[in-house]
């Protein structure tokens, strides 16, 4: 008899969590497992990549509720948060029995509560990022975390996506040490036929990510300006959407409009990365950044900040001579970028993403066992 799994997340928009979930769903053996995927929003660029064997479910009772939840209208948002929240979650749950239920997003109160209250033999909740960093730097997040942190008591295991994430989570929640485990993400390297821009430049640097405070692309613009000032002929391309206005202002301020190029949201990221001499990651914190796996698979070396997730990839996963860790400051990042451009790391390495994914899938199956 097949095992029954329930996996819950918010939506399938482009993002690191969603990309790794697609990777997992594509790897599961559906001869052995029946999978229900709970989505609060049934939209997103990745929705069509969900395998046909997956049964998509939502807590909506009718199409009107679905339209309300998917709407960005302020009134609809108020209705959504009134109907779908931590307190009301039990009302929307079906009575189906599962062998394992997983809150894969791990951050959205309604999904977390829904999965926690589901009829399942084992319940797992994922941690994809450095919650301790957010707790210590974001006052609003700290309030929210303290309000909902008891949710972890309802789960059999807390699953962290890297050793460093686990370490930081235990410092934040020491009482959960014995039930906190590590599960590296399965990575879907999306080989598609989508169009992509052709890059040009004597030396090409690429970075990818949602433009937000976490990614610190302001540092990337400053680093680029410094390279140009020091007569290094380089073009930097940034892939991603989000809060672009501040980045545009910096590009204009530093007068690098011709050499720092914003590419916006792209669906064929790896083909863009393949054209680079170097990938640079400037984040203040991470979970287990998917884009670095895409970079390794594209046979492009990277420089990254020595933060959660990134250091795990460098220390445990990446081939030798494929990457450099920099301290999280401009001076160290600049020095490592210069080292990389001068050949200290290069494209003479091999990375087998399928071997990595197979190991991760075996560990995932083990963690679902009661």
Coordinates of C-alpha atoms in Angstrom, one line a residue:
X1 CA 0.0 0.0 0.0
X2 CA 1.3 3.5 -0.9
X3 CA 2.3 5.9 1.8
X4 CA 0.3 9.1 2.0
X5 CA 2.1 12.4 2.3
X6 CA 0.7 15.9 2.7
X7 CA 3.0 18.9 1.9
X8 CA 1.9 22.4 2.6
X9 CA 3.2 25.7 1.3
X10 CA 1.8 29.1 0.4
X11 CA 2.1 29.4 -3.4
X12 CA 4.4 28.5 -6.4
X13 CA 5.8 31.9 -7.2
X14 CA 9.5 32.1 -8.2
X15 CA 11.6 31.7 -5.1
X16 CA 14.1 29.5 -3.4
X17 CA 11.6 27.6 -1.2
X18 CA 9.3 27.0 -4.2
X19 CA 12.2 25.9 -6.4
X20 CA 13.4 23.3 -3.9
X21 CA 9.9 22.0 -3.4
X22 CA 9.6 21.5 -7.2
X23 CA 12.9 19.6 -7.0
X24 CA 11.5 17.4 -4.3
X25 CA 8.2 16.7 -6.0
X26 CA 9.9 15.7 -9.2
X27 CA 12.1 13.2 -7.4
X28 CA 9.5 11.4 -5.3
X29 CA 8.6 7.9 -6.4
X30 CA 4.9 8.0 -7.0
X31 CA 4.7 4.2 -7.3
X32 CA 5.4 4.2 -3.5
X33 CA 3.8 7.5 -2.4
X34 CA 0.6 9.4 -2.9
X35 CA 1.2 13.2 -2.4
X36 CA -1.3 15.9 -1.6
X37 CA 0.1 19.4 -2.1
X38 CA -1.7 22.1 0.0
X39 CA -1.5 25.5 -1.6
X40 CA -3.0 28.6 -0.1
X41 CA -2.6 30.4 -3.4
X42 CA -3.0 28.3 -6.6
X43 CA -0.9 30.6 -8.8
X44 CA 2.8 31.2 -9.6
X45 CA 5.3 30.6 -12.3
X46 CA 6.1 27.1 -11.0
X47 CA 2.5 25.9 -10.9
X48 CA 2.8 24.1 -14.3
X49 CA 6.0 22.3 -13.2
X50 CA 4.2 20.4 -10.5
X51 CA 4.2 16.7 -11.5
X52 CA 0.8 15.4 -12.7
X53 CA 0.9 12.7 -10.0
X54 CA 0.6 15.3 -7.3
X55 CA -2.9 16.1 -6.1
X56 CA -3.2 19.8 -5.5
X57 CA -5.6 20.8 -2.7
X58 CA -6.7 24.1 -1.2
X59 CA -8.7 25.0 1.9
X60 CA -11.3 26.9 -0.2
X61 CA -14.8 25.8 -0.3
X62 CA -15.7 27.6 -3.5
X63 CA -14.3 29.7 -6.3
X64 CA -15.2 32.9 -4.6
X65 CA -12.9 32.2 -1.7
X66 CA -10.2 31.3 -4.1
X67 CA -10.5 34.6 -5.9
X68 CA -10.4 36.4 -2.6
X69 CA -7.2 34.7 -1.5
X70 CA -5.4 35.2 -4.8
X71 CA -6.5 38.9 -5.0
X72 CA -4.1 41.7 -4.0
X73 CA -7.1 44.0 -3.2
X74 CA -6.8 45.4 0.3
X75 CA -10.4 44.4 1.2
X76 CA -9.7 40.8 0.0
X77 CA -6.5 40.7 2.0
X78 CA -8.4 41.6 5.2
X79 CA -11.1 39.0 4.5
X80 CA -8.3 36.4 3.8
X81 CA -6.5 37.1 7.1
X82 CA -9.8 36.9 8.9
X83 CA -10.9 33.6 7.4
X84 CA -7.5 31.9 7.1
X85 CA -5.4 32.2 10.3
X86 CA -3.8 30.3 13.1
X87 CA -7.0 30.3 15.1
X88 CA -9.4 29.2 12.3
X89 CA -7.1 26.6 10.7
X90 CA -8.9 23.6 12.2
X91 CA -12.2 24.6 10.5
X92 CA -10.6 24.0 7.0
X93 CA -8.9 20.7 7.6
X94 CA -10.3 17.5 6.0
X95 CA -10.3 14.2 7.9
X96 CA -7.9 12.3 5.6
X97 CA -5.2 10.2 7.3
X98 CA -1.6 10.7 6.3
X99 CA 1.6 8.8 7.0
X100 CA 3.5 12.1 7.1
X101 CA 2.4 15.8 6.9
X102 CA 5.0 18.5 6.1
X103 CA 4.9 22.2 6.6
X104 CA 7.4 22.9 3.9
X105 CA 7.3 26.7 3.9
X106 CA 7.6 26.7 7.6
X107 CA 6.9 30.4 8.1
X108 CA 3.2 31.0 7.3
X109 CA 1.0 30.7 10.4
X110 CA -2.0 29.3 8.7
X111 CA -0.1 26.6 6.8
X112 CA 1.9 25.7 9.9
X113 CA -1.3 25.4 12.0
X114 CA -3.1 23.5 9.2
X115 CA -0.4 20.9 8.9
X116 CA 0.1 20.7 12.7
X117 CA -3.6 19.8 13.2
X118 CA -3.8 17.4 10.3
X119 CA -4.5 13.7 11.0
X120 CA -1.0 12.4 10.3
X121 CA 1.3 9.8 12.0
X122 CA 4.3 12.0 11.7
X123 CA 4.6 15.8 11.3
X124 CA 7.6 17.8 10.1
X125 CA 8.2 21.5 9.8
X126 CA 11.0 23.0 7.6
X127 CA 13.3 25.9 8.5
X128 CA 14.7 27.4 5.4
X129 CA 16.6 30.4 6.7
X130 CA 18.5 31.9 9.7
X131 CA 15.6 32.6 12.1
X132 CA 18.0 33.7 14.9
X133 CA 19.4 36.4 12.6
X134 CA 15.9 37.7 11.9
X135 CA 15.0 37.5 15.6
X136 CA 17.9 39.6 16.6
X137 CA 17.7 42.2 13.8
X138 CA 13.9 42.6 13.1
X139 CA 11.7 43.7 16.0
X140 CA 8.5 42.9 14.2
X141 CA 9.7 39.5 13.4
X142 CA 10.7 38.9 17.0
X143 CA 7.2 39.7 18.2
X144 CA 5.7 37.4 15.6
X145 CA 8.1 34.6 16.4
X146 CA 7.4 34.8 20.1
X147 CA 3.7 34.7 19.4
X148 CA 3.8 31.5 17.3
X149 CA 6.9 29.6 18.5
X150 CA 4.8 27.1 20.3
X151 CA 3.9 25.6 16.9
X152 CA 7.1 23.6 16.9
X153 CA 5.8 21.6 19.9
X154 CA 3.2 20.1 17.7
X155 CA 5.7 18.7 15.3
X156 CA 7.8 15.5 15.6
X157 CA 10.8 17.1 14.0
X158 CA 12.1 20.4 12.9
X159 CA 14.0 20.1 9.6
X160 CA 16.8 22.6 8.9
X161 CA 18.2 22.9 5.4
X162 CA 21.8 23.2 6.5
X163 CA 24.1 22.5 9.5
X164 CA 24.6 26.2 10.1
X165 CA 20.8 26.8 10.1
X166 CA 20.4 24.0 12.6
X167 CA 23.1 25.5 14.8
X168 CA 21.5 28.9 14.8
X169 CA 18.0 27.5 15.3
X170 CA 19.1 25.5 18.4
X171 CA 20.6 28.7 19.9
X172 CA 17.2 30.3 19.5
X173 CA 15.2 27.3 20.6
X174 CA 17.5 25.1 22.8
X175 CA 14.6 23.0 24.1
X176 CA 14.1 21.6 20.6
X177 CA 17.7 20.4 20.2
X178 CA 16.9 16.7 20.3
X179 CA 14.3 16.8 17.6
X180 CA 16.0 19.2 15.2
X181 CA 17.5 17.5 12.1
X182 CA 19.3 18.6 8.9
X183 CA 17.9 17.9 5.4
X184 CA 19.7 19.4 2.4
X185 CA 17.4 20.6 -0.3
X186 CA 16.9 18.7 -3.5
X187 CA 17.7 21.0 -6.4
X188 CA 15.7 21.1 -9.6
X189 CA 18.0 22.3 -12.3
X190 CA 15.4 23.5 -14.7
X191 CA 16.6 22.8 -18.3
X192 CA 14.1 24.7 -20.4
X193 CA 13.8 26.3 -23.7
X194 CA 12.8 29.7 -22.4
X195 CA 14.5 32.7 -24.0
X196 CA 17.4 34.4 -22.2
X197 CA 19.5 37.5 -22.7
X198 CA 23.0 37.2 -24.2
X199 CA 25.6 38.8 -22.0
X200 CA 28.7 40.6 -23.2
X201 CA 31.9 41.9 -21.5
X202 CA 35.6 41.3 -21.1
X203 CA 34.9 39.9 -17.6
X204 CA 31.3 39.1 -16.6
X205 CA 29.9 38.9 -13.1
X206 CA 26.4 37.6 -12.5
X207 CA 24.2 37.6 -9.3
X208 CA 20.7 36.3 -8.9
X209 CA 18.0 36.8 -6.3
X210 CA 14.9 38.6 -5.1
X211 CA 15.9 42.2 -4.6
X212 CA 15.4 42.7 -0.9
X213 CA 17.4 43.8 2.2
X214 CA 18.6 40.2 2.9
X215 CA 20.5 39.9 -0.4
X216 CA 22.4 43.2 0.0
X217 CA 22.7 44.0 -3.7
X218 CA 23.7 47.5 -2.6
X219 CA 27.1 45.9 -1.8
X220 CA 27.2 44.4 -5.2
X221 CA 26.8 47.8 -6.9
X222 CA 29.5 49.3 -4.7
X223 CA 31.8 46.4 -5.4
X224 CA 31.2 46.9 -9.1
X225 CA 31.9 50.6 -8.9
X226 CA 35.2 49.8 -7.1
X227 CA 36.2 47.4 -9.8
X228 CA 35.5 49.9 -12.5
X229 CA 37.4 52.6 -10.6
X230 CA 40.4 50.3 -10.4
X231 CA 40.4 49.9 -14.2
X232 CA 39.1 46.3 -14.2
X233 CA 37.0 45.8 -17.3
X234 CA 33.9 44.1 -16.0
X235 CA 30.2 44.0 -16.5
X236 CA 27.9 42.9 -13.7
X237 CA 24.4 41.5 -14.4
X238 CA 21.7 41.2 -11.7
X239 CA 18.8 38.8 -12.3
X240 CA 15.7 39.2 -10.1
X241 CA 12.8 41.5 -9.4
X242 CA 11.7 43.1 -6.1
X243 CA 12.7 46.5 -4.7
X244 CA 14.6 47.8 -7.7
X245 CA 14.3 51.5 -7.1
X246 CA 17.1 51.8 -4.5
X247 CA 19.4 49.7 -6.7
X248 CA 18.6 51.9 -9.7
X249 CA 19.4 55.0 -7.7
X250 CA 22.8 53.5 -6.6
X251 CA 23.6 52.6 -10.2
X252 CA 22.9 56.2 -11.2
X253 CA 24.8 57.6 -8.3
X254 CA 27.9 55.6 -9.1
X255 CA 27.6 56.4 -12.8
X256 CA 27.8 52.7 -13.8
X257 CA 24.6 52.6 -16.0
X258 CA 26.5 51.1 -18.9
X259 CA 28.3 48.3 -17.0
X260 CA 25.8 47.3 -14.2
X261 CA 22.8 45.8 -15.9
X262 CA 19.4 44.9 -14.3
X263 CA 17.9 41.9 -16.2
X264 CA 14.7 41.6 -14.0
X265 CA 12.9 38.3 -13.5
X266 CA 14.1 35.5 -15.8
X267 CA 12.9 31.9 -16.1
X268 CA 16.1 30.5 -17.7
X269 CA 18.6 31.5 -15.0
X270 CA 21.2 28.8 -15.5
X271 CA 21.8 29.7 -19.2
X272 CA 22.4 33.3 -18.0
X273 CA 24.9 32.1 -15.3
X274 CA 26.7 29.9 -17.8
X275 CA 27.9 33.1 -19.6
X276 CA 29.6 34.5 -16.5
X277 CA 33.2 34.3 -15.4
X278 CA 32.1 34.6 -11.8
X279 CA 29.0 34.5 -9.7
X280 CA 28.9 36.7 -6.6
X281 CA 26.6 36.3 -3.6
X282 CA 26.4 39.2 -1.1
X283 CA 23.7 38.1 1.3
X284 CA 23.6 38.8 5.1
X285 CA 22.0 35.4 5.7
X286 CA 20.8 32.4 3.7
X287 CA 19.3 29.0 4.2
X288 CA 20.9 26.7 1.5
X289 CA 20.9 29.0 -1.6
X290 CA 19.6 27.2 -4.6
X291 CA 21.3 29.6 -7.0
X292 CA 24.8 28.4 -5.9
X293 CA 23.8 24.8 -7.0
X294 CA 22.7 26.2 -10.3
X295 CA 26.1 28.0 -10.5
X296 CA 28.1 24.9 -9.8
X297 CA 26.0 22.9 -12.3
X298 CA 26.7 25.7 -14.8
X299 CA 30.4 25.2 -14.1
X300 CA 30.9 28.7 -13.0
X301 CA 33.0 29.5 -9.8
X302 CA 31.5 31.7 -7.1
X303 CA 32.4 34.1 -4.3
X304 CA 30.0 34.2 -1.4
X305 CA 29.7 35.7 2.1
X306 CA 30.6 33.5 5.0
X307 CA 27.0 33.2 6.3
X308 CA 24.5 30.4 7.1
X309 CA 24.0 28.1 4.2
X310 CA 26.7 29.5 2.0
X311 CA 29.5 28.1 4.2
X312 CA 27.8 24.7 4.3
X313 CA 27.9 24.5 0.5
X314 CA 31.6 25.6 0.5
X315 CA 32.6 23.3 3.3
X316 CA 30.5 20.1 2.5
X317 CA 29.2 20.2 -1.0
X318 CA 31.2 22.3 -3.6
X319 CA 34.2 20.8 -5.4
X320 CA 37.7 22.1 -4.6
X321 CA 38.8 25.3 -6.4
X322 CA 35.2 26.2 -7.3
X323 CA 34.4 28.9 -4.7
X324 CA 35.8 31.3 -2.2
X325 CA 34.3 32.5 1.1
X326 CA 34.5 36.1 2.0
X327 CA 33.9 37.8 5.3
X328 CA 30.7 39.8 5.2
X329 CA 32.2 43.2 4.4
X330 CA 33.2 45.1 1.3
X331 CA 37.0 44.8 1.8
X332 CA 36.9 41.0 2.1
X333 CA 34.4 40.6 -0.8
X334 CA 36.5 42.8 -3.1
X335 CA 39.7 40.9 -2.3
X336 CA 38.0 37.5 -3.0
X337 CA 36.5 38.8 -6.3
X338 CA 40.0 40.0 -7.4
X339 CA 41.4 36.6 -6.5
X340 CA 38.7 34.9 -8.5
X341 CA 39.1 37.0 -11.5
X342 CA 42.8 36.5 -11.4
X343 CA 42.3 32.7 -11.6
X344 CA 42.5 31.5 -8.0
X345 CA 39.3 29.7 -8.7
X346 CA 38.1 28.8 -12.2
X347 CA 35.9 26.5 -14.3
X348 CA 38.1 23.5 -14.0
X349 CA 35.8 21.5 -11.7
X350 CA 33.0 19.0 -12.0
X351 CA 29.8 18.9 -9.9
X352 CA 27.3 16.0 -10.2
X353 CA 23.9 17.4 -9.2
X354 CA 22.2 14.0 -9.7
X355 CA 24.4 12.2 -7.2
X356 CA 23.8 15.0 -4.7
X357 CA 20.0 14.9 -5.2
X358 CA 19.9 11.1 -4.9
X359 CA 21.6 11.3 -1.5
X360 CA 19.2 14.0 -0.4
X361 CA 16.2 11.9 -1.5
X362 CA 17.3 8.9 0.5
X363 CA 17.6 11.1 3.6
X364 CA 14.2 12.6 3.0
X365 CA 12.6 9.1 2.9
X366 CA 14.2 8.2 6.2
X367 CA 12.9 11.3 7.9
X368 CA 9.3 10.5 7.0
X369 CA 9.4 7.2 8.8
X370 CA 7.7 7.1 12.1

